[in-house]
XYZ file of C-alpha atoms in Angstrom:
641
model
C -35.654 -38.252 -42.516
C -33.762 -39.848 -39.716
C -36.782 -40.748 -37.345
C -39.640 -41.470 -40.187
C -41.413 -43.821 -37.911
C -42.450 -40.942 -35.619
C -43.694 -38.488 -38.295
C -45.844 -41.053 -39.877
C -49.264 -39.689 -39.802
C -51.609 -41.987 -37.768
C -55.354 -42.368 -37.554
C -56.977 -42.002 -34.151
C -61.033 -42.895 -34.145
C -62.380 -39.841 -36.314
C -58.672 -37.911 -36.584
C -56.161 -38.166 -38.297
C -52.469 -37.055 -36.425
C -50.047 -35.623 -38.106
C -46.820 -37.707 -35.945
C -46.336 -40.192 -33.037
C -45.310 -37.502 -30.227
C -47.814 -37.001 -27.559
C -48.073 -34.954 -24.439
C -49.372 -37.027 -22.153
C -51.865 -35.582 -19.246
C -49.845 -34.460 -16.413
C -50.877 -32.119 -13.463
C -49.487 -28.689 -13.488
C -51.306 -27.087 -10.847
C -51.634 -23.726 -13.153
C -55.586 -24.090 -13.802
C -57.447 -21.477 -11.863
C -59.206 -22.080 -8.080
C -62.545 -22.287 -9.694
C -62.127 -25.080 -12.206
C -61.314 -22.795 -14.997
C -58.003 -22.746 -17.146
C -55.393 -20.236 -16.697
C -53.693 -17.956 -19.208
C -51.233 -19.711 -18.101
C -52.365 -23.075 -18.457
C -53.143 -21.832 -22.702
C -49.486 -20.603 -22.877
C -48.054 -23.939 -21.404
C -50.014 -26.363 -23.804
C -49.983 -23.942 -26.490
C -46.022 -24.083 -26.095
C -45.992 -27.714 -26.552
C -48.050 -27.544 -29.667
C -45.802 -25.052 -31.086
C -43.099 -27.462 -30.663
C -44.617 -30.135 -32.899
C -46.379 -32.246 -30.762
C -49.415 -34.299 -32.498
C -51.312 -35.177 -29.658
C -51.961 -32.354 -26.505
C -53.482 -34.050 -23.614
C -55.217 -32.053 -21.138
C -54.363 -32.764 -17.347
C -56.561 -34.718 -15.307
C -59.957 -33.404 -15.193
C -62.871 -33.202 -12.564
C -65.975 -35.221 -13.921
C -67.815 -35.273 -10.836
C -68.348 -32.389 -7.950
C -66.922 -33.987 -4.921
C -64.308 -35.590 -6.497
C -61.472 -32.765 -6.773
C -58.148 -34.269 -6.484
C -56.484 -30.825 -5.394
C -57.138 -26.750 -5.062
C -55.877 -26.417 -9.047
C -57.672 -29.071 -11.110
C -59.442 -27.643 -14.119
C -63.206 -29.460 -13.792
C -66.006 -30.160 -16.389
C -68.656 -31.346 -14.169
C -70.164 -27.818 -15.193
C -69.774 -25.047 -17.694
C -68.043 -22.608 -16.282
C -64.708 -23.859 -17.953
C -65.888 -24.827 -21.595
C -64.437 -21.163 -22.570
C -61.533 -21.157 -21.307
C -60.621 -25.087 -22.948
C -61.910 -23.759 -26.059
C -59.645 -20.999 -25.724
C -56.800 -23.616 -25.885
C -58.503 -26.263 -28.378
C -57.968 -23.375 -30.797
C -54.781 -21.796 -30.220
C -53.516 -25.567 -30.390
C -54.925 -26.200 -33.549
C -53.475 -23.069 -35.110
C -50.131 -25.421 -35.133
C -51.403 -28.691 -36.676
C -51.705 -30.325 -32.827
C -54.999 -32.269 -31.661
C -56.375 -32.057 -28.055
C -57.523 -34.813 -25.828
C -58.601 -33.781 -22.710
C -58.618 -36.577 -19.975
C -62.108 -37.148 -17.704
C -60.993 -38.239 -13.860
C -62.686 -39.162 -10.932
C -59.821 -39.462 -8.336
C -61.669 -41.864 -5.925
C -59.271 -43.131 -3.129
C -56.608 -40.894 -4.421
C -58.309 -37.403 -3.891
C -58.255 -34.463 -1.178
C -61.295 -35.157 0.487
C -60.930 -31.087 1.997
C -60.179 -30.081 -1.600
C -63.437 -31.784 -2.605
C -65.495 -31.134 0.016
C -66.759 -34.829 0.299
C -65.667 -38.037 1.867
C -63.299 -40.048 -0.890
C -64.430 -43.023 -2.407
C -63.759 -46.112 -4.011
C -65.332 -49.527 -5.292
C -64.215 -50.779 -1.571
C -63.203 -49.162 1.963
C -59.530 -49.577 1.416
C -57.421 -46.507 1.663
C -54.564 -45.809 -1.206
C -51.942 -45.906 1.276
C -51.092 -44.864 4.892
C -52.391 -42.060 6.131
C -54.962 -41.603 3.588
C -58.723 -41.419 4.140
C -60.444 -45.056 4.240
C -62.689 -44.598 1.407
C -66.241 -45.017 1.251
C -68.083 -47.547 -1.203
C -69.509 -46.006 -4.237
C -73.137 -47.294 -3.181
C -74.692 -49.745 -6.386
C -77.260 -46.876 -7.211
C -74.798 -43.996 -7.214
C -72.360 -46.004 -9.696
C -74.892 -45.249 -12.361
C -74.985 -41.922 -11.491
C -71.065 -41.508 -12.203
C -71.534 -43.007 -15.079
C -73.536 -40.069 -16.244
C -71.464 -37.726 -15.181
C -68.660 -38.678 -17.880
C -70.783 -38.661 -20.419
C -71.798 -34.850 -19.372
C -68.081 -33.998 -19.337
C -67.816 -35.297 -22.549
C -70.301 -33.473 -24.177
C -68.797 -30.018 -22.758
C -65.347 -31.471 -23.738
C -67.334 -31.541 -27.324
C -68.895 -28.318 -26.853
C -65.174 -26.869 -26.302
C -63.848 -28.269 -29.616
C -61.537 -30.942 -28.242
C -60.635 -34.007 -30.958
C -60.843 -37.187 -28.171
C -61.673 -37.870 -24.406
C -59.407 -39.924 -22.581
C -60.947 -41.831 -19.726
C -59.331 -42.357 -16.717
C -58.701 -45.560 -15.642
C -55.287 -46.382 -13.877
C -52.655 -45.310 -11.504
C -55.623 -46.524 -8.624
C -57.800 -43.508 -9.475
C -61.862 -44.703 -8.907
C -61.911 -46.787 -12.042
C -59.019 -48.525 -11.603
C -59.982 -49.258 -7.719
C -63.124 -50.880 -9.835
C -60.895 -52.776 -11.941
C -58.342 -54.335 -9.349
C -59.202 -57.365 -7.560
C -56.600 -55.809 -5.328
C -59.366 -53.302 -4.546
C -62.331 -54.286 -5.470
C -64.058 -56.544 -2.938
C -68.173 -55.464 -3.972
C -70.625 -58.621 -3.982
C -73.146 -56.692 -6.084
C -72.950 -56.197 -10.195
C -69.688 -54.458 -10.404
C -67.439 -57.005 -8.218
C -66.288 -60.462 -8.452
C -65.621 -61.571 -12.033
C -63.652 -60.082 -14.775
C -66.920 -59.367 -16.723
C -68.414 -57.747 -13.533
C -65.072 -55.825 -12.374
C -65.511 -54.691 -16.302
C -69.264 -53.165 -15.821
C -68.318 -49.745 -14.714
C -65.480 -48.803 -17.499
C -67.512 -50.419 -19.865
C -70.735 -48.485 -18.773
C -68.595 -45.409 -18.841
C -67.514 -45.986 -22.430
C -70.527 -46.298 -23.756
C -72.301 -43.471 -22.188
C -69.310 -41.604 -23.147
C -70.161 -42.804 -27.080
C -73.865 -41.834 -26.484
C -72.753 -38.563 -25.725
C -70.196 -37.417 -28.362
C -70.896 -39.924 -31.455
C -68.545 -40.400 -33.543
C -67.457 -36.503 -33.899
C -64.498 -37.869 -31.184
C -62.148 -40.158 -30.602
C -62.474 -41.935 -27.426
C -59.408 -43.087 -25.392
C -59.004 -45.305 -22.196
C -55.473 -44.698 -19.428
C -54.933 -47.940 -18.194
C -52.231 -50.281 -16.366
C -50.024 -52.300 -17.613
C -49.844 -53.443 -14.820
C -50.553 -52.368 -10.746
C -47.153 -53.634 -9.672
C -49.002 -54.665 -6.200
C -49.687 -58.019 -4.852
C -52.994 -59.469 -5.687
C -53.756 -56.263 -8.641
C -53.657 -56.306 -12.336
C -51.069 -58.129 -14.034
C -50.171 -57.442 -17.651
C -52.005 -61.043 -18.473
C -55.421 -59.219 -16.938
C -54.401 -55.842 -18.675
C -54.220 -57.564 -21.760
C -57.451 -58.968 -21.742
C -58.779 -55.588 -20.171
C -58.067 -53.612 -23.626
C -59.309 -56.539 -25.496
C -62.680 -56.143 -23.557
C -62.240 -52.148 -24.209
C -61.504 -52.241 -27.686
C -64.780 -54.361 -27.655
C -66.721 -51.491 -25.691
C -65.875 -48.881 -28.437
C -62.756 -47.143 -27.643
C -60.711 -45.810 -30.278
C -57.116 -46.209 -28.728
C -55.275 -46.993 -25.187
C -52.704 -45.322 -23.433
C -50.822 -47.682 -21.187
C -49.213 -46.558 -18.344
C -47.772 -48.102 -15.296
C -48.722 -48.868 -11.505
C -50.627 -47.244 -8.510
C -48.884 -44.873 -6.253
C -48.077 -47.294 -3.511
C -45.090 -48.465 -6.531
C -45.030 -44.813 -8.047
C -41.399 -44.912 -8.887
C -43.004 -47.100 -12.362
C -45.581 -44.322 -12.983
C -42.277 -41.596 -12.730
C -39.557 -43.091 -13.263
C -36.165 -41.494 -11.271
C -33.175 -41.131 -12.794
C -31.774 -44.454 -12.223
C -34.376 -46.586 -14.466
C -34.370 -46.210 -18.267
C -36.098 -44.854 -20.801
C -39.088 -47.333 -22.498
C -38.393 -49.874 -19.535
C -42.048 -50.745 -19.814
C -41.587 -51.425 -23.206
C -42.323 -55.547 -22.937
C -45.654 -54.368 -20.898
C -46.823 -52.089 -23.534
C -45.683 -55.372 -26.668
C -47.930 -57.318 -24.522
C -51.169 -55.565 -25.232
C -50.171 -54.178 -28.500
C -50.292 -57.947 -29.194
C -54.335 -58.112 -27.982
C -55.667 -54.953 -29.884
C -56.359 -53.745 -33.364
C -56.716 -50.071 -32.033
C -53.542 -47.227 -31.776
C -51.859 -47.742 -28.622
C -49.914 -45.214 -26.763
C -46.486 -46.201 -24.806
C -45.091 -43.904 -21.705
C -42.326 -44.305 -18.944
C -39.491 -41.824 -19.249
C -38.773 -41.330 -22.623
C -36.330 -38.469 -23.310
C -35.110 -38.677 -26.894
C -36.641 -40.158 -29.708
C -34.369 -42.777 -30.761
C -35.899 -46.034 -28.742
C -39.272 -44.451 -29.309
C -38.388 -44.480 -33.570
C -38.127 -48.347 -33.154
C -41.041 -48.944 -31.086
C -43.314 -47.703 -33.225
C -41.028 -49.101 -36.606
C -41.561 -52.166 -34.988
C -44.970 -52.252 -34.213
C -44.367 -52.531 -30.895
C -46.271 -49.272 -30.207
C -48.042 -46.692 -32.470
C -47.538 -43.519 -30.610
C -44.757 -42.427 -27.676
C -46.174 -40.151 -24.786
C -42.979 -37.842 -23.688
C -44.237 -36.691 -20.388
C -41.616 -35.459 -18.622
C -39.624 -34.627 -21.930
C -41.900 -31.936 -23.235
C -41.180 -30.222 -19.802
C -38.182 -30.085 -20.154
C -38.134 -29.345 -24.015
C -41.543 -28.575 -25.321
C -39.892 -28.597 -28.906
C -38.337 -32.410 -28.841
C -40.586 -33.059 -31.836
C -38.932 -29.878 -33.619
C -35.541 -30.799 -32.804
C -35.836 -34.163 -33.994
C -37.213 -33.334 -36.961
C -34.771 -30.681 -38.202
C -31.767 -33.100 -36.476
C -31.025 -31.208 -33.903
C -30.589 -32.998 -30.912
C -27.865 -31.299 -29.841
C -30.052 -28.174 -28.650
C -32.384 -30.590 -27.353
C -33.002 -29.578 -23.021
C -32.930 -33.408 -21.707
C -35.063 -34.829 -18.747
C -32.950 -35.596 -15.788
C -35.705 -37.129 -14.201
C -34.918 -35.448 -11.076
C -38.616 -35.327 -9.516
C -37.428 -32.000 -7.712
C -40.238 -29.431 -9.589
C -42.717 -31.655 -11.439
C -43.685 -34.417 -9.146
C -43.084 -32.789 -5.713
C -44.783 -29.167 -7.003
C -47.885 -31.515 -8.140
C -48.091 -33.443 -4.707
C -47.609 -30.059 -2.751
C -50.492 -28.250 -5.111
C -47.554 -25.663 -6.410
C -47.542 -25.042 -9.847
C -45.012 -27.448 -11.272
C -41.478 -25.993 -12.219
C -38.425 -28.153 -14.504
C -34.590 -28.125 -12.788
C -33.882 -28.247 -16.709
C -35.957 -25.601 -18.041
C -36.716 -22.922 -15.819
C -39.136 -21.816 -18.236
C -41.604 -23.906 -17.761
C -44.561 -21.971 -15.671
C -43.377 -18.797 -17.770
C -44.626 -19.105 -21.080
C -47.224 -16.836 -20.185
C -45.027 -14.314 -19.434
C -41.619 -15.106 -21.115
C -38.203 -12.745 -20.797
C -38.789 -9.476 -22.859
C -36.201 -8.434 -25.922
C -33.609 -6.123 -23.965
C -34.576 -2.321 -24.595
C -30.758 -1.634 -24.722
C -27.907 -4.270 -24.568
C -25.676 -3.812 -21.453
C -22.428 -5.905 -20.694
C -23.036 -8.846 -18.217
C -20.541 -10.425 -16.413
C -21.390 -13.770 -14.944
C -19.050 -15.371 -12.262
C -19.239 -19.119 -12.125
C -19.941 -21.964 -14.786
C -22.061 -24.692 -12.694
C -26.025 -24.857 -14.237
C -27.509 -21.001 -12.348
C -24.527 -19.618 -14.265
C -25.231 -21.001 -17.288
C -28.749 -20.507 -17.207
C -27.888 -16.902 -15.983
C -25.475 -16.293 -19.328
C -27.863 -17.494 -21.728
C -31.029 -16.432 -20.757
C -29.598 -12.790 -20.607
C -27.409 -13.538 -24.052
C -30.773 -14.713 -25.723
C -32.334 -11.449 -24.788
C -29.773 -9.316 -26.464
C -27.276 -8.452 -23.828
C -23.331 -8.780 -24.268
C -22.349 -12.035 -21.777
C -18.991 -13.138 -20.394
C -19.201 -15.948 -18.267
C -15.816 -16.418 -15.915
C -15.392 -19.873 -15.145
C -12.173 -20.829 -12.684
C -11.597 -24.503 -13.463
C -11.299 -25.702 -17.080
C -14.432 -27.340 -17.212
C -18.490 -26.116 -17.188
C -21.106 -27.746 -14.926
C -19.767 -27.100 -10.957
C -20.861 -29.537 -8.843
C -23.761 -30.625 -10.863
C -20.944 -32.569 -12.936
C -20.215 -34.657 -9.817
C -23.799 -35.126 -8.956
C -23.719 -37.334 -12.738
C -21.639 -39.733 -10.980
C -23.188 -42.077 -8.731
C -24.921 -44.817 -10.193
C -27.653 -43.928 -12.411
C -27.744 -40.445 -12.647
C -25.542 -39.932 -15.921
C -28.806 -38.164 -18.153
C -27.144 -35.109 -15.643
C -24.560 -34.660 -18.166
C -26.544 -34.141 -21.347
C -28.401 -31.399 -19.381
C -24.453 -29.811 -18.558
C -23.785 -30.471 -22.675
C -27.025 -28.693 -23.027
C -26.334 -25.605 -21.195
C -22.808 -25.312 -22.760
C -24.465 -25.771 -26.316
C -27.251 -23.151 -25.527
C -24.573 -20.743 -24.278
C -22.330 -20.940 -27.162
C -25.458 -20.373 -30.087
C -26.522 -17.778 -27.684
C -23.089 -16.117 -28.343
C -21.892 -16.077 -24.590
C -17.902 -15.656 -24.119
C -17.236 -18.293 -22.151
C -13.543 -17.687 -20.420
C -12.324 -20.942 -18.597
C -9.652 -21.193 -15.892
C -10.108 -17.835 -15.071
C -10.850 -17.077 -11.352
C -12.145 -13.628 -11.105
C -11.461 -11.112 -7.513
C -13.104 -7.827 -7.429
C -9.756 -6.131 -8.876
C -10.356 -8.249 -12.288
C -14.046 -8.201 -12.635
C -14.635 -4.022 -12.020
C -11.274 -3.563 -14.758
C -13.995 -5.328 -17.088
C -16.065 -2.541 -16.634
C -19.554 -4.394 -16.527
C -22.527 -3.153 -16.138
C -24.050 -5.405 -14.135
C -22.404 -9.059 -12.524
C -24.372 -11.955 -11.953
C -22.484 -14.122 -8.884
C -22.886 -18.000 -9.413
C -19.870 -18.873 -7.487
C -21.730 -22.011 -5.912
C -20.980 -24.101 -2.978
C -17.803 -25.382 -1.417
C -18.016 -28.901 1.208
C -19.265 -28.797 4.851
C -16.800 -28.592 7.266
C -17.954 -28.712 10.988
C -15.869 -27.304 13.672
C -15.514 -30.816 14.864
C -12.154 -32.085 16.154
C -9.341 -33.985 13.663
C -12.006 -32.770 10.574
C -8.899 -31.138 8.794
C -6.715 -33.947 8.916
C -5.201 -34.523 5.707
C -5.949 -38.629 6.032
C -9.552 -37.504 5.682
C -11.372 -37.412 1.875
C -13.856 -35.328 0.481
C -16.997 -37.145 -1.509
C -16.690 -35.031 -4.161
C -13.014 -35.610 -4.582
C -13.961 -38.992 -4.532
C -16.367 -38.849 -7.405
C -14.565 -36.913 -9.293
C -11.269 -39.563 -9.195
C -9.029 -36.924 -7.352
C -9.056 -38.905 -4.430
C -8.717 -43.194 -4.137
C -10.544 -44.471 -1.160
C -9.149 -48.021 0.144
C -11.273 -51.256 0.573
C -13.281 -50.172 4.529
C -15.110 -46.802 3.841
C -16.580 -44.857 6.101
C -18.989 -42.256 4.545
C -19.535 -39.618 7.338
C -22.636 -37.780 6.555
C -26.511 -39.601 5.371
C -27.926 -37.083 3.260
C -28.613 -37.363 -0.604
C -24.868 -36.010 -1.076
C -23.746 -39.090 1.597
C -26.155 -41.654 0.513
C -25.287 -41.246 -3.414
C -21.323 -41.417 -2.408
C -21.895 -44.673 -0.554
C -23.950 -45.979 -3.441
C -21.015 -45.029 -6.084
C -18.096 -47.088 -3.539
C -20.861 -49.490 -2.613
C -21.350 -50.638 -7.025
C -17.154 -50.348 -6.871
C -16.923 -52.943 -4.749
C -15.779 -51.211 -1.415
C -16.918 -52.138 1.959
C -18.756 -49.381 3.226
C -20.524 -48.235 6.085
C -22.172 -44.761 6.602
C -23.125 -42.807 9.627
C -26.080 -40.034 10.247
C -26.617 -37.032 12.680
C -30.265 -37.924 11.406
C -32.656 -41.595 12.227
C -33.082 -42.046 9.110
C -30.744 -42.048 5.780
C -31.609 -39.655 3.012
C -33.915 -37.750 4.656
C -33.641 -35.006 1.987
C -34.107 -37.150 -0.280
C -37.107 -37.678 -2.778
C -38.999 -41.064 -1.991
C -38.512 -42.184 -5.517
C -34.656 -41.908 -5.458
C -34.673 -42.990 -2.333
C -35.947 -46.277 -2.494
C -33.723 -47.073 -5.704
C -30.604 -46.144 -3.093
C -31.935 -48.072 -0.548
C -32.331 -50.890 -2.316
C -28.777 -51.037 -3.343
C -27.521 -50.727 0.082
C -29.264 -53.803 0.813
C -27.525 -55.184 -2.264
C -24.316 -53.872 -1.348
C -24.206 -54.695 2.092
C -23.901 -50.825 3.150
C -23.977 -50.676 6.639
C -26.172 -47.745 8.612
C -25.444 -45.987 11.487
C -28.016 -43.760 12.713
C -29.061 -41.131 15.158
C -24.804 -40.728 15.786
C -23.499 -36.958 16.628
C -19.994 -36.888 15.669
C -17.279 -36.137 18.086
C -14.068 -36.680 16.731
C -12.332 -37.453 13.392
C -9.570 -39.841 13.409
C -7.564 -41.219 9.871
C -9.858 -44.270 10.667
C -12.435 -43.668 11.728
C -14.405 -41.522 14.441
C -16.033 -41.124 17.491
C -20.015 -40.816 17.973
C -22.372 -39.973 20.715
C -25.695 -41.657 20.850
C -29.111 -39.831 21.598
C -28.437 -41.175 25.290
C -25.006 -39.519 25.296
C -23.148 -42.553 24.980
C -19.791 -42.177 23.022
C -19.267 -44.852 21.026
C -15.622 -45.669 18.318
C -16.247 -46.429 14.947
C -12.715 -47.063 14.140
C -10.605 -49.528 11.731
C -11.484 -47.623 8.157
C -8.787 -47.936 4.892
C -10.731 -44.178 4.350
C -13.035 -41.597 5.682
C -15.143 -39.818 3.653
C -16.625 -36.390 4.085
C -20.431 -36.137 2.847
C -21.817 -33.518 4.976
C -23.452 -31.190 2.386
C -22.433 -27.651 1.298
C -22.224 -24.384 1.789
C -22.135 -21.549 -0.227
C -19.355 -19.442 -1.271
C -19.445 -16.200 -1.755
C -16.586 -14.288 -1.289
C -17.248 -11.471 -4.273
C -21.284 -9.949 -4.038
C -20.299 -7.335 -0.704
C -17.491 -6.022 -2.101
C -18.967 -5.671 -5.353
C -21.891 -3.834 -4.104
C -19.546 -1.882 -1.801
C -17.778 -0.742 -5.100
C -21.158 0.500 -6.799
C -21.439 -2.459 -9.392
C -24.942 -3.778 -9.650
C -24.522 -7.056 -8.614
C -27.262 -10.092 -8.625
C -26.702 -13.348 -6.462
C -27.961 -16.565 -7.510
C -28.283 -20.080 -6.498
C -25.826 -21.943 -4.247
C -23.888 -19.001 -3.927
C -26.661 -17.416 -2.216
C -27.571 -20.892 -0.319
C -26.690 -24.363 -0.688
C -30.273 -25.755 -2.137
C -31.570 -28.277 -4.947
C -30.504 -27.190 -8.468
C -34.035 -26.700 -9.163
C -33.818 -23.602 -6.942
C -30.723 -22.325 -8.354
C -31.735 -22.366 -11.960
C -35.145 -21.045 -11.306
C -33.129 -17.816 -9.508
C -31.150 -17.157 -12.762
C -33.231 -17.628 -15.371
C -34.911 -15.015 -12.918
C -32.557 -12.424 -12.564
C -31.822 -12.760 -15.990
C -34.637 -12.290 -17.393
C -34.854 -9.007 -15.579
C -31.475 -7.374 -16.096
């Protein structure tokens, strides 16, 4: 079998797994207000298990009242929601998986409305700005946490569950315990190593006291904080020496607080397994399984990990998101079908922060297992107008549900604009998803017609019974003065090697579209400057990318010109006005480039209607958005046609 190493079975504690793939805990916002887990929260996880994984992990869950990180976090500090987790214990185990479920107190990283109680911490320093200043976990009441794990443990046990995983990274409470960074206490549980040990420890063993040996027990920890003055993988290392020691059965090392959460999820820009040294490191100090995570999307890197030794089992967070049957695929070679993480941030990480239930760009999906698209009662003839991703998604989510699909596509080539979004530096995984979507449309027996640009005279002589319009989004152009002279470029032009930019580049326009354009020139070497309506660059932007973009500007040199209205367009340059109403020349540019966003074209959905064809509008072509929105729309539509 081409990736043995991963379908190895492996010994955990008191369980045996039956491969190396693991879902690690992630938040998903779909557990009900009261603590409880959804139906939806049992399809989701159930849906991963059905896709091979060995080891389910249970999102982060509330061991303590008062400590409720947000409105949908499934809690065990009572009993209300042992049902509900045995409910998905065994529906999991009907396909071979295990289930961890992972105990969290959220400390200085918790919603102190959510909660209903001031946050705290081992010392009065907030996570970040903005944030509540904690309050010290008084010496008396750390005892009285301690309990409380082993309590949620024993309900964890009650439900069925194989292993707890305790919670102790990312800068949650026992990881502010842990840090020197954070830990400033003068009674038992601050100063040294051994005393800065006394809580996990603690918690550990009242966890053992509580479940025996009917569980294994894991611990979450850093590799390392990635903060001045925190844990470095030297203290890590000797952290799951001492917690080997204490009695747990495994570790699963992940990376950083949130102040550096670009290492905890990884954009697009930074590899899969680039913590892979980290995790070596204290593979090297314990006897017990180890589990490695950080933006793994296929299973190749992951094989050789654990062939050599360097890990035992691979935690595909983000993956099994975006493909909940990677372990499947692998198996059975094929990795061609295989739905890739893009790593885009837009519906996992920001839905989580915003307490939305988290949705996948990739795999629209995801959040719909519950309640996925129904067999068509009779197959109709669909015609779909536009290759980019919400057309693709469009023609083979309706194709997989029975009905007859053409999909019209006027250049020679599938993907839209999302094919120039793989350009700038870092964001090639976009292609696989485009590869993806053409592969899924083709087994899904969609008719894909290229360089054929469909009016309303072509598509109603095709006689469909319903269209789906995808058309997408064409470049912003103001009504500014000299913006249509020819001199001037277009970004995407530019990315796409239809148009050469000389040496001095100005990139007008600071958005994500602007910002990744002046990144692309910026790694080719071009002197570039770039000027914003907006104070700051990338505004639209996700902080994750952002600060990956940033930081190449200040490698490249990139030059920023903020808070500028412009006036006029020249070959070279333009003019700007200042907040003040100064107008100032920016002049003396080999090129201009124009990065001002989109705007969607449409030029087919009235007159279709007008003509009595049913006729569904989706994603840019309804409004220039994130992809996230546009293939959420038509895996919408479609699933309803």
């Amino acid at each position: 079998m081409k990736f043995d190493p991963l379908f190895t079975p492996l010994e955990l504690g008191p369980i045996t797994l039956k491969n190396r793939f693991v879902v690690p805990p992630m938040g998903n916002n779909f557990a009900n207000t009261d603590g409880t887990w959804s139906r939806q929260s049992l399809a989701y996880y159930v849906e991963r298990a059905k896709g091979g994984f060995g080891l389910i992990t249970i999102e982060a869950t509330v061991v303590h009242e008062g400590a409720k990180g947000g409105p949908r976090k499934p809690c065990l500090y009572n009993d209300n929601a042992i049902p509900s987790l045995a409910a998905i214990v065994q529906a999991c185990h009907q396909y071979g998986a295990k289930v961890s479920v992972q105990l969290q107190h959220a400390g200085p990283e918790g919603n102190a409305v959510c909660a209903g109680a001031p946050l705290q911490a081992a010392s009065s320093i907030p996570s970040s700005c903005g944030r509540d200043v904690p309050e010290p976990v008084p010496t008396e009441q750390v005892y009285e946490l301690v309990r409380g794990y082993g309590d949620a443990a024993r309900r964890a046990l009650k439900a069925g569950v194989d292993a707890v995983e305790i919670h102790m990274a990312h800068g949650y409470l026992v990881s502010s315990f842990l840090s020197p960074r954070t830990n400033k206490r003068t009674d038992e549980f601050g100063g040294s190593f051994e005393n800065r040990m006394r809580f996990p420890r603690l918690i550990v063993e009242e966890v053992r006291n509580a479940v025996g040996d009917r569980l294994a027990i894991l611990a979450r920890i850093n590799s390392a904080d990635e903060e001045p003055g925190g844990l470095d993988i030297h203290d890590s290392a000797a952290i799951a020496r001492a917690l080997q020691e204490a009695g747990v059965d495994g570790l699963h090392v992940s990376r950083a607080v949130h102040l550096k959460d670009e290492f905890m999820w990884a954009p697009t820009a930074i590899h899969g397994g680039f913590s892979a040294d980290l995790i070596t490191e204290i593979k090297r100090a314990v006897d017990i399984p180890v589990i490695t995570v950080g933006r793994f999307t296929e299973p190749h890197y992951a094989s050789l990990l654990v062939e050599q030794d360097r890990t035992d089992l691979v935690a595909f967070g983000r993956q099994s998101l975006a493909d909940p049957a990677l372990p499947e695929k692998a198996y059975q070679d094929r990795l061609e079908d295989l739905f890739p993480c893009i790593a885009c941030l837009q519906g996992c990480v920001v839905n989580m922060y915003q307490g939305k239930p988290i949705r996948c760009l990739v795999n629209p999906a995801l959040g719909h297992e519950a309640e996925p698209p129904a067999v068509a009662v009779q197959p109709r003839s669909i015609a779909v107008i536009g290759g980019g991703p919400a057309g693709m998604v469009a023609a083979f989510t309706a194709a997989e549900r029975g009905h007859n699909v053409t999909l019209y596509e006027k250049s020679n080539s599938l993907g839209g604009n999302m094919i120039l979004a793989s350009y700038p530096p870092g964001k090639g995984d976009i292609v696989n998803m485009i590869r993806a979507y053409i592969v899924r449309c083709k087994k899904a027996g969609v008719d894909i017609r290229l360089n054929n640009e469909m009016d309303l005279e072509a598509i109603a002589a095709t006689q469909p019974d319903a269209v789906v319009v995808a058309t997408g989004a064409d470049p912003l152009v103001l009504p500014i003065d000299g913006i249509n002279d020819p001199a001037l470029l277009f970004g995407g032009d530019v990315l796409a090697g239809r148009q050469t930019p000389g040496k001095r580049v100005l990139v007008v326009g600071g958005g994500m579209v602007g910002c990744e354009i002046a990144d692309f020139l910026g790694e080719l070497q071009h002197d570039v400057t770039i000027i914003e309506f907006r104070d700051n660059m990338g505004a639209d932007m996700i902080s994750e990318h952002r600060k990956l973009v940033m930081n190449s500007f200040q490698e490249y040199g990139i030059r920023q010109v903020n808070n500028a209205k412009v006036c006029r367009f020249y070959p070279d340059g333009v003019d700007y006005e200042t907040p003040e109403g100064t107008v100032c020349a920016l002049r003396g540019f080999d090129s201009v480039v124009l990065a001002m966003g989109y705007r969607n074209n449409d030029t087919l959905s009235e007159a279709l209607i007008a003509r009595g064809i049913e006729t569904h509008t989706v994603g840019d072509a309804v409004r220039a958005r994130r992809a996230l929105d546009a293939t959420a729309e038509a895996f919408e539509v479609a699933s309803k046609l």
